[in-house]
Coordinates of C-alpha atoms in Angstrom, one line a residue:
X1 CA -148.1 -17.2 -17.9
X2 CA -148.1 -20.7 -20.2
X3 CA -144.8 -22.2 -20.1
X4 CA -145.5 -25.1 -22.1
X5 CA -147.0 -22.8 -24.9
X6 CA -143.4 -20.1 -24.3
X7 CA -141.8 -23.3 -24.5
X8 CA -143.3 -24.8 -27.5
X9 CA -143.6 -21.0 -29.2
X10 CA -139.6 -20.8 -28.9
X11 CA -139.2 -24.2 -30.6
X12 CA -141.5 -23.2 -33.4
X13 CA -140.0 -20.1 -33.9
X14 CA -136.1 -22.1 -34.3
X15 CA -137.6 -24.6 -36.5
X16 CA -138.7 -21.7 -38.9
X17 CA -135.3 -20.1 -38.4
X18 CA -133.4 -23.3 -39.4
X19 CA -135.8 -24.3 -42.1
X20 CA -134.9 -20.4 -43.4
X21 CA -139.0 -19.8 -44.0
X22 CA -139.5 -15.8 -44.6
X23 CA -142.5 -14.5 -43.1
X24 CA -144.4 -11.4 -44.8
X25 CA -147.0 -10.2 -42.1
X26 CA -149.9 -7.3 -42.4
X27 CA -153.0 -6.7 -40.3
X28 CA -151.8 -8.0 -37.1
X29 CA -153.1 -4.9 -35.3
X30 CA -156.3 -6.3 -35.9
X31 CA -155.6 -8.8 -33.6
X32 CA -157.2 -7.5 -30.3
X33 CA -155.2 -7.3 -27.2
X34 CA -158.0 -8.9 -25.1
X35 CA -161.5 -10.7 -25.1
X36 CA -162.5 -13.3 -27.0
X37 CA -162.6 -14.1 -30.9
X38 CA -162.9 -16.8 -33.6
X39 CA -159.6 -16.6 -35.6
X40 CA -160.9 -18.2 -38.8
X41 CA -157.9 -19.6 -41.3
X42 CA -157.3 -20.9 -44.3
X43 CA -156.5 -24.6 -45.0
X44 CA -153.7 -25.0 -47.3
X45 CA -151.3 -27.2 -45.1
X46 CA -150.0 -29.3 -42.1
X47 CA -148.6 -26.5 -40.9
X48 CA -151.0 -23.5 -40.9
X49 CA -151.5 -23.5 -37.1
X50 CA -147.8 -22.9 -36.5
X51 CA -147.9 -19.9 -38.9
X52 CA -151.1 -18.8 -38.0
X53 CA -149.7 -18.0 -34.7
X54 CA -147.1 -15.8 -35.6
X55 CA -149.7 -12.8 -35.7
X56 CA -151.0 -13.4 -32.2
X57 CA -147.6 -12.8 -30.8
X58 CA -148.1 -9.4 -31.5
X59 CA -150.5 -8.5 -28.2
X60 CA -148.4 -11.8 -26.8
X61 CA -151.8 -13.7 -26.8
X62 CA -152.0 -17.6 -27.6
X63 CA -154.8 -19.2 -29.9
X64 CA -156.7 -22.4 -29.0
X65 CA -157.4 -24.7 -31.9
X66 CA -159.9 -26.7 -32.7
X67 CA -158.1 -29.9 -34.3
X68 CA -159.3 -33.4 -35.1
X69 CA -159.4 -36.2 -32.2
X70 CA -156.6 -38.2 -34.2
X71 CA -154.0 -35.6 -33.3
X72 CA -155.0 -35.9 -29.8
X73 CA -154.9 -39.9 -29.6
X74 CA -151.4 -39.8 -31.0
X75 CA -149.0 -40.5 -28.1
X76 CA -146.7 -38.1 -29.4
X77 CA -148.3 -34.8 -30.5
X78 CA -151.9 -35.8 -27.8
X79 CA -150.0 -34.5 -25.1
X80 CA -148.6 -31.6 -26.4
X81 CA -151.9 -30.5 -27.8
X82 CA -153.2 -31.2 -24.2
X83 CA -151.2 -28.8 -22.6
X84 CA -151.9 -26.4 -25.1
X85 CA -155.4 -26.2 -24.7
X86 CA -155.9 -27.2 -27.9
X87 CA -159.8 -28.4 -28.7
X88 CA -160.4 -32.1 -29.7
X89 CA -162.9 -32.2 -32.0
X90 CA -164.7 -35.5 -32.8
X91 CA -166.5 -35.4 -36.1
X92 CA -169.0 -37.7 -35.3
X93 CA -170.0 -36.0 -32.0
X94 CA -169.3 -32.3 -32.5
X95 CA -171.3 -30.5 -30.0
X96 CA -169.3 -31.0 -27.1
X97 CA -165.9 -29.8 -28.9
X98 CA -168.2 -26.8 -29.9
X99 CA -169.5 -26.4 -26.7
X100 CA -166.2 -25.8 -25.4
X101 CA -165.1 -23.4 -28.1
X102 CA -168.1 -21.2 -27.3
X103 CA -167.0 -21.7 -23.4
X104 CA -163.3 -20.4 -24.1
X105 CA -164.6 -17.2 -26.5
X106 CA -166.9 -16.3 -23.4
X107 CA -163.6 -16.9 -21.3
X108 CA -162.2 -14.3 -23.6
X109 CA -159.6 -16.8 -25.5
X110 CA -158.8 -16.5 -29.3
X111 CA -160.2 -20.1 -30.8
X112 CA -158.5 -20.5 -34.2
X113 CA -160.9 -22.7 -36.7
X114 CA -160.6 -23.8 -40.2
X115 CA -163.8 -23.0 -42.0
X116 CA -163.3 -25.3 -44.7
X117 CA -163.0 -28.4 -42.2
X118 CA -160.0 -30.1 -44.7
X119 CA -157.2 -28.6 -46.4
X120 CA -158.0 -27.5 -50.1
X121 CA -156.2 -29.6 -52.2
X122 CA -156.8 -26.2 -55.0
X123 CA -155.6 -23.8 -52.5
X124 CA -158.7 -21.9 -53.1
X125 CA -161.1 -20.8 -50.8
X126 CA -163.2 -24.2 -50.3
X127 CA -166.8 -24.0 -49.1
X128 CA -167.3 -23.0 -45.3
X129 CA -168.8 -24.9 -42.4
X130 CA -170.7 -22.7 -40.5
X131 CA -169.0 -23.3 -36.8
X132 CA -167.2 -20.4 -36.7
X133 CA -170.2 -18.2 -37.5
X134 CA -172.2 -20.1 -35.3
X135 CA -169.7 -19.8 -32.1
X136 CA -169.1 -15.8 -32.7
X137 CA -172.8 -15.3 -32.7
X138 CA -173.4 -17.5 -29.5
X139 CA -170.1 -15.9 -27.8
X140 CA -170.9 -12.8 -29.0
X141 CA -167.4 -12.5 -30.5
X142 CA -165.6 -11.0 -33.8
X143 CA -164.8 -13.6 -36.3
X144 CA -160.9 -12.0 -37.2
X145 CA -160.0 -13.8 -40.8
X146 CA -156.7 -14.9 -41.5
X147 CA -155.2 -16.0 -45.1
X148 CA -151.8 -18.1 -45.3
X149 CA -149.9 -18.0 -48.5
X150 CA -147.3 -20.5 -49.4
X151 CA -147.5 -22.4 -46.4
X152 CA -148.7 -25.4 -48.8
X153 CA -144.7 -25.6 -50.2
X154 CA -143.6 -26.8 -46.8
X155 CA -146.6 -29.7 -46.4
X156 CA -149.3 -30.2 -48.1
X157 CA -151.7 -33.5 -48.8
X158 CA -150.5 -35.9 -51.2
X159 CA -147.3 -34.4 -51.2
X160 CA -143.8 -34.9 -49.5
X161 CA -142.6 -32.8 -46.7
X162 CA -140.1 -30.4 -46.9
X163 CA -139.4 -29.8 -43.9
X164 CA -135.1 -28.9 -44.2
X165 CA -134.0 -25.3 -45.9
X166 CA -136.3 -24.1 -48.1
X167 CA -136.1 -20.7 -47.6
X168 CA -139.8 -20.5 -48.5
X169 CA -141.7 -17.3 -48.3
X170 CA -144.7 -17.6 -46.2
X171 CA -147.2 -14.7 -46.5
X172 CA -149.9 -14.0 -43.8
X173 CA -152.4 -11.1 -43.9
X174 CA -154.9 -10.5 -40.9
X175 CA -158.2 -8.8 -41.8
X176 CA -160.2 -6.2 -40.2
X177 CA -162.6 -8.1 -37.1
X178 CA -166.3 -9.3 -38.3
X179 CA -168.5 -8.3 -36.1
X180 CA -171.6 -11.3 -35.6
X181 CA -174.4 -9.1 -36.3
X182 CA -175.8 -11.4 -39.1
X183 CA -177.6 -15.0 -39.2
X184 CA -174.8 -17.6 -39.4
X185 CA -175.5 -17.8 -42.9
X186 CA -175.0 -14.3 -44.1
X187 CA -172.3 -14.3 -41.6
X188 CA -170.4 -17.3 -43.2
X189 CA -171.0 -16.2 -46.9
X190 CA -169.2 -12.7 -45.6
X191 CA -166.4 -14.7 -44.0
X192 CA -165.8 -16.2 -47.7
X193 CA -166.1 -13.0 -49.6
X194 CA -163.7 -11.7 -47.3
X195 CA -161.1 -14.6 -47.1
X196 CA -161.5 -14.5 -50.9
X197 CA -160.0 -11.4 -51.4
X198 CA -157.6 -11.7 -48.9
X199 CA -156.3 -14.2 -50.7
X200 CA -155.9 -12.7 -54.2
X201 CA -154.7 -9.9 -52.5
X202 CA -151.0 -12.1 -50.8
X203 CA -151.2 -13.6 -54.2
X204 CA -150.7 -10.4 -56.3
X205 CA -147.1 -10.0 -54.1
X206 CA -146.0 -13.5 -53.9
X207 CA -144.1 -15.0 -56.6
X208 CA -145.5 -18.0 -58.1
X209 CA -143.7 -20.8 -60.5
X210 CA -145.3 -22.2 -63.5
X211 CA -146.8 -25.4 -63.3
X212 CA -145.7 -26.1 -59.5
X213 CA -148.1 -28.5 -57.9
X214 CA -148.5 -25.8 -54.9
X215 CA -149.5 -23.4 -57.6
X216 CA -153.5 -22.8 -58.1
X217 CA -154.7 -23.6 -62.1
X218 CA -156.4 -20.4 -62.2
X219 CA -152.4 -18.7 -61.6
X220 CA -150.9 -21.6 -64.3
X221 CA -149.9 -23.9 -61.8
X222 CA -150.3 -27.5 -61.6
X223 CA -152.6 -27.7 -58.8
X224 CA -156.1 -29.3 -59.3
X225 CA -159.2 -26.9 -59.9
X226 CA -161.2 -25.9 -57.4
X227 CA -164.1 -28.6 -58.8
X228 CA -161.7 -31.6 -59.4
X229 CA -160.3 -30.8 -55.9
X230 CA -163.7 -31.1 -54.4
X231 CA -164.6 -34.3 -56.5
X232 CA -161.1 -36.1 -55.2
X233 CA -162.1 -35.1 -51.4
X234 CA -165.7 -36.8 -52.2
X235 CA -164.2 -39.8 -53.5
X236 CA -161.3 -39.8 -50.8
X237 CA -165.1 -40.0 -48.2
X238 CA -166.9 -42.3 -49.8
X239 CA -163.5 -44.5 -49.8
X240 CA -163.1 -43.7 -45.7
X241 CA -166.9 -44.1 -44.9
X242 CA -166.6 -47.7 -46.9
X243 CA -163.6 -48.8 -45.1
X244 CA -165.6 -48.2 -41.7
X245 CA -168.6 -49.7 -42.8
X246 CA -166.7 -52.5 -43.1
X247 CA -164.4 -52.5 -40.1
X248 CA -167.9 -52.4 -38.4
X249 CA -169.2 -55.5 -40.3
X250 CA -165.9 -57.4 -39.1
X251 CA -166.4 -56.6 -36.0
X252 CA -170.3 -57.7 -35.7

């Protein structure tokens, strides 16, 4: 029993009733009732974690993410996440937030990850990290792959929140478990196949406007392409890794 996580899931779950969201799931039987297993999602918003557990619920099992240290410093949200057993992850030392994801699998928890590390400003599939791969073939876990559609309308980067009633249709598909009987880099590239035809897959049933900003080009929408997206997140780096440089020449 988690009462913080009940208590937490119940507020979720009256946020998405006020905000009128409309949830569209399939494939939550492939979430397994016990043991351990990378849940591998999408990156399209703020607010994919929320939605991504909505499957999970199904088998009434709870998923530890793996999140940036940031949202763990924050004197709000850090001791939420805490009690949640949520995974701080601290980009320039890694190995002990991975550490700790393998440790949970092995515990038999469901570790939810983001493969593409930052949310895809194309809502595309991005290019995978290979952590997840990596911590199913140590654990000796499935990877289970997990597309979220339209969760970028509610809030995505560079754009406001709309957080009030939207009515917005979210769709979420769960795909069939990936067993880790490949190298982590065979194993990564079939995670991508996969989550790549997930995705046209929610996006066949999901109605799409012209020229919205949450819309992908390749669908007519006004979202960047998948190269200009990935050119803006290099820039948006090399800006970051300047501004540190600096801070640490201050500082000397």
């Amino acid at each position: 029993m988690e009462p913080v996580y009940r208590t937490i899931i119940g507020l979720a779950r009256t946020v998405f009733f006020v905000e009128g969201l409309k949830f569209t799931v399939t494939g939550d039987e492939h979430i397994p009732a016990s043991g351990g297993a990378v849940l591998a999602v999408n990156h399209t918003g703020y607010m994919d974690f929320t939605y991504a557990g909505l499957p999970v619920r199904t088998p009434k099992r709870y998923i530890r993410f793996m999140a940036k240290k940031e949202v763990f410093d924050n004197k709000i949200s850090g001791p939420i996440m805490r009690a949640l057993k949520h995974i701080p992850v601290d980009r320039s030392a890694g190995a002990d937030s991975y550490k700790a994801a393998v440790d949970y699998l092995r515990r038999g928890e469901l570790v939810g990850v983001y493969p593409e590390a930052t949310i895809s400003r194309s809502f595309e599939i991005k290019e995978f990290k290979s952590g997840a791969a990596r911590m199913a073939i140590e654990a000796d876990v499935p990877i289970i792959p997990i597309v979220i559609w339209g969760a970028q309308r509610v809030w995505t980067k560079g754009f406001p929140k709309r957080l009030g009633r939207t009515s917005t249709p979210i769709s979420i598909a769960v795909g069939e478990p990936i067993q880790p009987d490949e190298s982590a880099a065979d194993l990564t590239a079939q995670l991508h196949t996969t989550m790549q035809r997930m995705l046209l897959e929610v996006q066949r049933d999901y109605q799409h406007e012209p020229d919205a900003y949450w819309v992908p080009a390749r669908l007519g929408g006004g979202a960047p392409t998948l190269e200009e997206a990935d050119a803006m997140d290099a820039a948006e780096a090399a800006e970051k890794a300047a501004a540190r440089a600096e801070r640490k020449n201050t500082q000397q």
